[in-house]
PDB file of N, CA and C in Angstrom:
ATOM      1  N   UNK A   1      39.301 -22.914  17.618  1.00  0.00           N
ATOM      2  CA  UNK A   1      37.962 -22.880  17.065  1.00  0.00           C
ATOM      3  C   UNK A   1      37.707 -21.494  16.465  1.00  0.00           C
ATOM      4  N   UNK A   2      36.975 -21.447  15.375  1.00  0.00           N
ATOM      5  CA  UNK A   2      36.721 -20.167  14.705  1.00  0.00           C
ATOM      6  C   UNK A   2      35.599 -19.399  15.402  1.00  0.00           C
ATOM      7  N   UNK A   3      35.574 -18.088  15.146  1.00  0.00           N
ATOM      8  CA  UNK A   3      34.528 -17.251  15.729  1.00  0.00           C
ATOM      9  C   UNK A   3      33.258 -17.371  14.892  1.00  0.00           C
ATOM     10  N   UNK A   4      32.153 -17.376  15.567  1.00  0.00           N
ATOM     11  CA  UNK A   4      30.861 -17.466  14.895  1.00  0.00           C
ATOM     12  C   UNK A   4      30.305 -16.059  14.731  1.00  0.00           C
ATOM     13  N   UNK A   5      29.908 -15.732  13.503  1.00  0.00           N
ATOM     14  CA  UNK A   5      29.341 -14.413  13.231  1.00  0.00           C
ATOM     15  C   UNK A   5      27.832 -14.490  13.460  1.00  0.00           C
ATOM     16  N   UNK A   6      27.293 -13.676  14.357  1.00  0.00           N
ATOM     17  CA  UNK A   6      25.846 -13.737  14.599  1.00  0.00           C
ATOM     18  C   UNK A   6      25.070 -13.078  13.454  1.00  0.00           C
ATOM     19  N   UNK A   7      24.001 -13.721  13.051  1.00  0.00           N
ATOM     20  CA  UNK A   7      23.136 -13.151  12.023  1.00  0.00           C
ATOM     21  C   UNK A   7      22.180 -12.165  12.668  1.00  0.00           C
ATOM     22  N   UNK A   8      21.793 -11.147  11.905  1.00  0.00           N
ATOM     23  CA  UNK A   8      20.807 -10.193  12.415  1.00  0.00           C
ATOM     24  C   UNK A   8      19.420 -10.776  12.213  1.00  0.00           C
ATOM     25  N   UNK A   9      18.543 -10.529  13.154  1.00  0.00           N
ATOM     26  CA  UNK A   9      17.195 -11.073  13.010  1.00  0.00           C
ATOM     27  C   UNK A   9      16.385 -10.226  12.024  1.00  0.00           C
ATOM     28  N   UNK A  10      15.257 -10.766  11.623  1.00  0.00           N
ATOM     29  CA  UNK A  10      14.425 -10.120  10.601  1.00  0.00           C
ATOM     30  C   UNK A  10      13.942  -8.746  11.043  1.00  0.00           C
ATOM     31  N   UNK A  11      13.680  -8.561  12.336  1.00  0.00           N
ATOM     32  CA  UNK A  11      13.238  -7.260  12.853  1.00  0.00           C
ATOM     33  C   UNK A  11      14.296  -6.185  12.662  1.00  0.00           C
ATOM     34  N   UNK A  12      15.547  -6.514  12.926  1.00  0.00           N
ATOM     35  CA  UNK A  12      16.629  -5.553  12.733  1.00  0.00           C
ATOM     36  C   UNK A  12      16.787  -5.211  11.259  1.00  0.00           C
ATOM     37  N   UNK A  13      16.698  -6.205  10.390  1.00  0.00           N
ATOM     38  CA  UNK A  13      16.870  -5.975   8.957  1.00  0.00           C
ATOM     39  C   UNK A  13      15.751  -5.100   8.391  1.00  0.00           C
ATOM     40  N   UNK A  14      14.509  -5.339   8.833  1.00  0.00           N
ATOM     41  CA  UNK A  14      13.405  -4.561   8.281  1.00  0.00           C
ATOM     42  C   UNK A  14      13.508  -3.091   8.695  1.00  0.00           C
ATOM     43  N   UNK A  15      13.959  -2.813   9.932  1.00  0.00           N
ATOM     44  CA  UNK A  15      14.116  -1.426  10.376  1.00  0.00           C
ATOM     45  C   UNK A  15      15.208  -0.713   9.601  1.00  0.00           C
ATOM     46  N   UNK A  16      16.318  -1.396   9.367  1.00  0.00           N
ATOM     47  CA  UNK A  16      17.413  -0.802   8.605  1.00  0.00           C
ATOM     48  C   UNK A  16      16.997  -0.570   7.160  1.00  0.00           C
ATOM     49  N   UNK A  17      16.268  -1.530   6.598  1.00  0.00           N
ATOM     50  CA  UNK A  17      15.835  -1.411   5.205  1.00  0.00           C
ATOM     51  C   UNK A  17      14.876  -0.221   5.040  1.00  0.00           C
ATOM     52  N   UNK A  18      13.951  -0.059   5.975  1.00  0.00           N
ATOM     53  CA  UNK A  18      12.996   1.041   5.914  1.00  0.00           C
ATOM     54  C   UNK A  18      13.716   2.383   6.020  1.00  0.00           C
ATOM     55  N   UNK A  19      14.681   2.470   6.932  1.00  0.00           N
ATOM     56  CA  UNK A  19      15.435   3.715   7.081  1.00  0.00           C
ATOM     57  C   UNK A  19      16.215   4.027   5.809  1.00  0.00           C
ATOM     58  N   UNK A  20      16.821   3.001   5.232  1.00  0.00           N
ATOM     59  CA  UNK A  20      17.593   3.187   4.006  1.00  0.00           C
ATOM     60  C   UNK A  20      16.697   3.634   2.850  1.00  0.00           C
ATOM     61  N   UNK A  21      15.487   3.080   2.769  1.00  0.00           N
ATOM     62  CA  UNK A  21      14.577   3.460   1.696  1.00  0.00           C
ATOM     63  C   UNK A  21      14.217   4.938   1.791  1.00  0.00           C
ATOM     64  N   UNK A  22      13.956   5.430   2.992  1.00  0.00           N
ATOM     65  CA  UNK A  22      13.634   6.847   3.161  1.00  0.00           C
ATOM     66  C   UNK A  22      14.843   7.718   2.818  1.00  0.00           C
ATOM     67  N   UNK A  23      16.033   7.292   3.205  1.00  0.00           N
ATOM     68  CA  UNK A  23      17.230   8.060   2.881  1.00  0.00           C
ATOM     69  C   UNK A  23      17.438   8.142   1.376  1.00  0.00           C
ATOM     70  N   UNK A  24      17.039   7.095   0.651  1.00  0.00           N
ATOM     71  CA  UNK A  24      17.200   7.066  -0.802  1.00  0.00           C
ATOM     72  C   UNK A  24      16.037   7.723  -1.530  1.00  0.00           C
ATOM     73  N   UNK A  25      15.042   8.233  -0.793  1.00  0.00           N
ATOM     74  CA  UNK A  25      13.932   8.951  -1.405  1.00  0.00           C
ATOM     75  C   UNK A  25      12.701   8.105  -1.675  1.00  0.00           C
ATOM     76  N   UNK A  26      12.681   6.855  -1.226  1.00  0.00           N
ATOM     77  CA  UNK A  26      11.523   5.983  -1.433  1.00  0.00           C
ATOM     78  C   UNK A  26      10.670   5.988  -0.164  1.00  0.00           C
ATOM     79  N   UNK A  27       9.878   7.045  -0.010  1.00  0.00           N
ATOM     80  CA  UNK A  27       9.049   7.206   1.187  1.00  0.00           C
ATOM     81  C   UNK A  27       7.752   6.425   1.041  1.00  0.00           C
ATOM     82  N   UNK A  28       7.110   6.182   2.163  1.00  0.00           N
ATOM     83  CA  UNK A  28       5.817   5.510   2.200  1.00  0.00           C
ATOM     84  C   UNK A  28       4.767   6.578   2.520  1.00  0.00           C
ATOM     85  N   UNK A  29       4.280   7.282   1.496  1.00  0.00           N
ATOM     86  CA  UNK A  29       3.396   8.424   1.702  1.00  0.00           C
ATOM     87  C   UNK A  29       1.992   7.987   2.085  1.00  0.00           C
ATOM     88  N   UNK A  30       1.448   8.624   3.114  1.00  0.00           N
ATOM     89  CA  UNK A  30       0.065   8.423   3.540  1.00  0.00           C
ATOM     90  C   UNK A  30      -0.642   9.773   3.549  1.00  0.00           C
ATOM     91  N   UNK A  31      -1.887   9.760   3.153  1.00  0.00           N
ATOM     92  CA  UNK A  31      -2.679  10.986   3.131  1.00  0.00           C
ATOM     93  C   UNK A  31      -3.007  11.415   4.555  1.00  0.00           C
ATOM     94  N   UNK A  32      -2.734  12.685   4.869  1.00  0.00           N
ATOM     95  CA  UNK A  32      -3.010  13.209   6.200  1.00  0.00           C
ATOM     96  C   UNK A  32      -4.284  14.040   6.179  1.00  0.00           C
ATOM     97  N   UNK A  33      -4.401  14.929   5.200  1.00  0.00           N
ATOM     98  CA  UNK A  33      -5.519  15.861   5.174  1.00  0.00           C
ATOM     99  C   UNK A  33      -5.794  16.267   3.736  1.00  0.00           C
ATOM    100  N   UNK A  34      -7.046  16.474   3.417  1.00  0.00           N
ATOM    101  CA  UNK A  34      -7.400  16.942   2.075  1.00  0.00           C
ATOM    102  C   UNK A  34      -7.250  18.454   1.937  1.00  0.00           C
ATOM    103  N   UNK A  35      -7.073  19.157   3.021  1.00  0.00           N
ATOM    104  CA  UNK A  35      -6.923  20.604   2.968  1.00  0.00           C
ATOM    105  C   UNK A  35      -8.231  21.307   3.260  1.00  0.00           C
ATOM    106  N   UNK A  36      -8.174  22.613   3.450  1.00  0.00           N
ATOM    107  CA  UNK A  36      -9.375  23.356   3.839  1.00  0.00           C
ATOM    108  C   UNK A  36     -10.412  23.484   2.730  1.00  0.00           C
ATOM    109  N   UNK A  37     -10.004  23.341   1.481  1.00  0.00           N
ATOM    110  CA  UNK A  37     -10.935  23.514   0.360  1.00  0.00           C
ATOM    111  C   UNK A  37     -11.180  22.188  -0.334  1.00  0.00           C
ATOM    112  N   UNK A  38     -11.370  21.122   0.447  1.00  0.00           N
ATOM    113  CA  UNK A  38     -11.547  19.780  -0.109  1.00  0.00           C
ATOM    114  C   UNK A  38     -12.862  19.697  -0.877  1.00  0.00           C
ATOM    115  N   UNK A  39     -12.784  19.145  -2.063  1.00  0.00           N
ATOM    116  CA  UNK A  39     -13.960  18.947  -2.901  1.00  0.00           C
ATOM    117  C   UNK A  39     -13.828  17.581  -3.569  1.00  0.00           C
ATOM    118  N   UNK A  40     -14.939  16.958  -3.927  1.00  0.00           N
ATOM    119  CA  UNK A  40     -14.858  15.650  -4.594  1.00  0.00           C
ATOM    120  C   UNK A  40     -14.035  15.752  -5.884  1.00  0.00           C
ATOM    121  N   UNK A  41     -13.138  14.819  -6.070  1.00  0.00           N
ATOM    122  CA  UNK A  41     -12.321  14.795  -7.281  1.00  0.00           C
ATOM    123  C   UNK A  41     -11.106  15.696  -7.235  1.00  0.00           C
ATOM    124  N   UNK A  42     -10.895  16.373  -6.124  1.00  0.00           N
ATOM    125  CA  UNK A  42      -9.765  17.283  -6.016  1.00  0.00           C
ATOM    126  C   UNK A  42      -8.515  16.549  -5.529  1.00  0.00           C
ATOM    127  N   UNK A  43      -7.335  16.990  -5.925  1.00  0.00           N
ATOM    128  CA  UNK A  43      -6.091  16.350  -5.535  1.00  0.00           C
ATOM    129  C   UNK A  43      -5.820  16.568  -4.048  1.00  0.00           C
ATOM    130  N   UNK A  44      -5.515  15.492  -3.306  1.00  0.00           N
ATOM    131  CA  UNK A  44      -5.173  15.651  -1.880  1.00  0.00           C
ATOM    132  C   UNK A  44      -3.956  16.542  -1.716  1.00  0.00           C
ATOM    133  N   UNK A  45      -3.872  17.229  -0.570  1.00  0.00           N
ATOM    134  CA  UNK A  45      -2.833  18.248  -0.466  1.00  0.00           C
ATOM    135  C   UNK A  45      -1.829  18.065   0.660  1.00  0.00           C
ATOM    136  N   UNK A  46      -2.053  17.156   1.599  1.00  0.00           N
ATOM    137  CA  UNK A  46      -1.123  17.034   2.729  1.00  0.00           C
ATOM    138  C   UNK A  46      -0.751  15.574   2.929  1.00  0.00           C
ATOM    139  N   UNK A  47       0.563  15.280   2.855  1.00  0.00           N
ATOM    140  CA  UNK A  47       1.060  13.901   2.935  1.00  0.00           C
ATOM    141  C   UNK A  47       2.108  13.772   4.018  1.00  0.00           C
ATOM    142  N   UNK A  48       2.219  12.568   4.627  1.00  0.00           N
ATOM    143  CA  UNK A  48       3.236  12.289   5.643  1.00  0.00           C
ATOM    144  C   UNK A  48       3.795  10.889   5.390  1.00  0.00           C
ATOM    145  N   UNK A  49       5.122  10.752   5.517  1.00  0.00           N
ATOM    146  CA  UNK A  49       5.771   9.448   5.357  1.00  0.00           C
ATOM    147  C   UNK A  49       5.514   8.629   6.618  1.00  0.00           C
ATOM    148  N   UNK A  50       5.040   7.395   6.439  1.00  0.00           N
ATOM    149  CA  UNK A  50       4.726   6.533   7.572  1.00  0.00           C
ATOM    150  C   UNK A  50       5.980   6.063   8.297  1.00  0.00           C
ATOM    151  N   UNK A  51       7.131   6.044   7.613  1.00  0.00           N
ATOM    152  CA  UNK A  51       8.350   5.539   8.233  1.00  0.00           C
ATOM    153  C   UNK A  51       9.144   6.627   8.942  1.00  0.00           C
ATOM    154  N   UNK A  52       9.377   7.767   8.276  1.00  0.00           N
ATOM    155  CA  UNK A  52      10.270   8.775   8.861  1.00  0.00           C
ATOM    156  C   UNK A  52       9.551  10.034   9.340  1.00  0.00           C
ATOM    157  N   UNK A  53       8.291  10.222   8.958  1.00  0.00           N
ATOM    158  CA  UNK A  53       7.525  11.368   9.432  1.00  0.00           C
ATOM    159  C   UNK A  53       7.671  12.638   8.605  1.00  0.00           C
ATOM    160  N   UNK A  54       8.396  12.572   7.481  1.00  0.00           N
ATOM    161  CA  UNK A  54       8.548  13.738   6.612  1.00  0.00           C
ATOM    162  C   UNK A  54       7.186  14.141   6.065  1.00  0.00           C
ATOM    163  N   UNK A  55       6.921  15.445   5.987  1.00  0.00           N
ATOM    164  CA  UNK A  55       5.629  15.919   5.488  1.00  0.00           C
ATOM    165  C   UNK A  55       5.803  16.687   4.197  1.00  0.00           C
ATOM    166  N   UNK A  56       4.806  16.579   3.311  1.00  0.00           N
ATOM    167  CA  UNK A  56       4.823  17.258   2.015  1.00  0.00           C
ATOM    168  C   UNK A  56       3.468  17.884   1.755  1.00  0.00           C
ATOM    169  N   UNK A  57       3.487  18.967   1.014  1.00  0.00           N
ATOM    170  CA  UNK A  57       2.255  19.636   0.587  1.00  0.00           C
ATOM    171  C   UNK A  57       2.125  19.469  -0.922  1.00  0.00           C
ATOM    172  N   UNK A  58       0.903  19.481  -1.425  1.00  0.00           N
ATOM    173  CA  UNK A  58       0.690  19.468  -2.863  1.00  0.00           C
ATOM    174  C   UNK A  58       0.209  18.125  -3.368  1.00  0.00           C
ATOM    175  N   UNK A  59       0.411  17.906  -4.663  1.00  0.00           N
ATOM    176  CA  UNK A  59      -0.052  16.686  -5.309  1.00  0.00           C
ATOM    177  C   UNK A  59       0.689  15.477  -4.744  1.00  0.00           C
ATOM    178  N   UNK A  60       0.260  14.312  -5.153  1.00  0.00           N
ATOM    179  CA  UNK A  60       0.864  13.076  -4.677  1.00  0.00           C
ATOM    180  C   UNK A  60       2.367  13.103  -4.897  1.00  0.00           C
ATOM    181  N   UNK A  61       3.165  12.951  -3.837  1.00  0.00           N
ATOM    182  CA  UNK A  61       4.619  12.970  -3.996  1.00  0.00           C
ATOM    183  C   UNK A  61       5.092  11.811  -4.875  1.00  0.00           C
ATOM    184  N   UNK A  62       6.085  12.094  -5.700  1.00  0.00           N
ATOM    185  CA  UNK A  62       6.659  11.074  -6.543  1.00  0.00           C
ATOM    186  C   UNK A  62       5.991  10.918  -7.898  1.00  0.00           C
ATOM    187  N   UNK A  63       4.981  11.723  -8.196  1.00  0.00           N
ATOM    188  CA  UNK A  63       4.334  11.642  -9.500  1.00  0.00           C
ATOM    189  C   UNK A  63       4.720  12.854 -10.331  1.00  0.00           C
ATOM    190  N   UNK A  64       4.786  12.698 -11.648  1.00  0.00           N
ATOM    191  CA  UNK A  64       5.132  13.848 -12.492  1.00  0.00           C
ATOM    192  C   UNK A  64       3.977  14.862 -12.514  1.00  0.00           C
ATOM    193  N   UNK A  65       4.270  16.108 -12.846  1.00  0.00           N
ATOM    194  CA  UNK A  65       3.198  17.106 -12.939  1.00  0.00           C
ATOM    195  C   UNK A  65       2.167  16.720 -13.996  1.00  0.00           C
ATOM    196  N   UNK A  66       0.962  17.245 -13.880  1.00  0.00           N
ATOM    197  CA  UNK A  66      -0.101  16.938 -14.825  1.00  0.00           C
ATOM    198  C   UNK A  66       0.330  17.288 -16.246  1.00  0.00           C
ATOM    199  N   UNK A  67      -0.011  16.427 -17.185  1.00  0.00           N
ATOM    200  CA  UNK A  67       0.345  16.674 -18.580  1.00  0.00           C
ATOM    201  C   UNK A  67       1.675  16.074 -18.994  1.00  0.00           C
ATOM    202  N   UNK A  68       2.414  15.543 -18.018  1.00  0.00           N
ATOM    203  CA  UNK A  68       3.697  14.898 -18.331  1.00  0.00           C
ATOM    204  C   UNK A  68       3.611  13.467 -17.845  1.00  0.00           C
ATOM    205  N   UNK A  69       3.624  12.548 -18.728  1.00  0.00           N
ATOM    206  CA  UNK A  69       3.461  11.255 -18.185  1.00  0.00           C
ATOM    207  C   UNK A  69       3.910  10.132 -18.951  1.00  0.00           C
TER     208      UNK A  69
END
């Protein structure tokens, strides 16, 4: 009789996929803080990836600088 290959469940696949996305640079950025000088209409300044916990400062990560678009 042949060996049966077990399939991975959806939970295992989603965790691996999320980890792979962060490794490839596709983070899930969430706003953490507007910064000490927050004003209406101002660009948020502190971001954290919901999957891997990486933190970034400055404008929205993954967007080109202003004037280039």
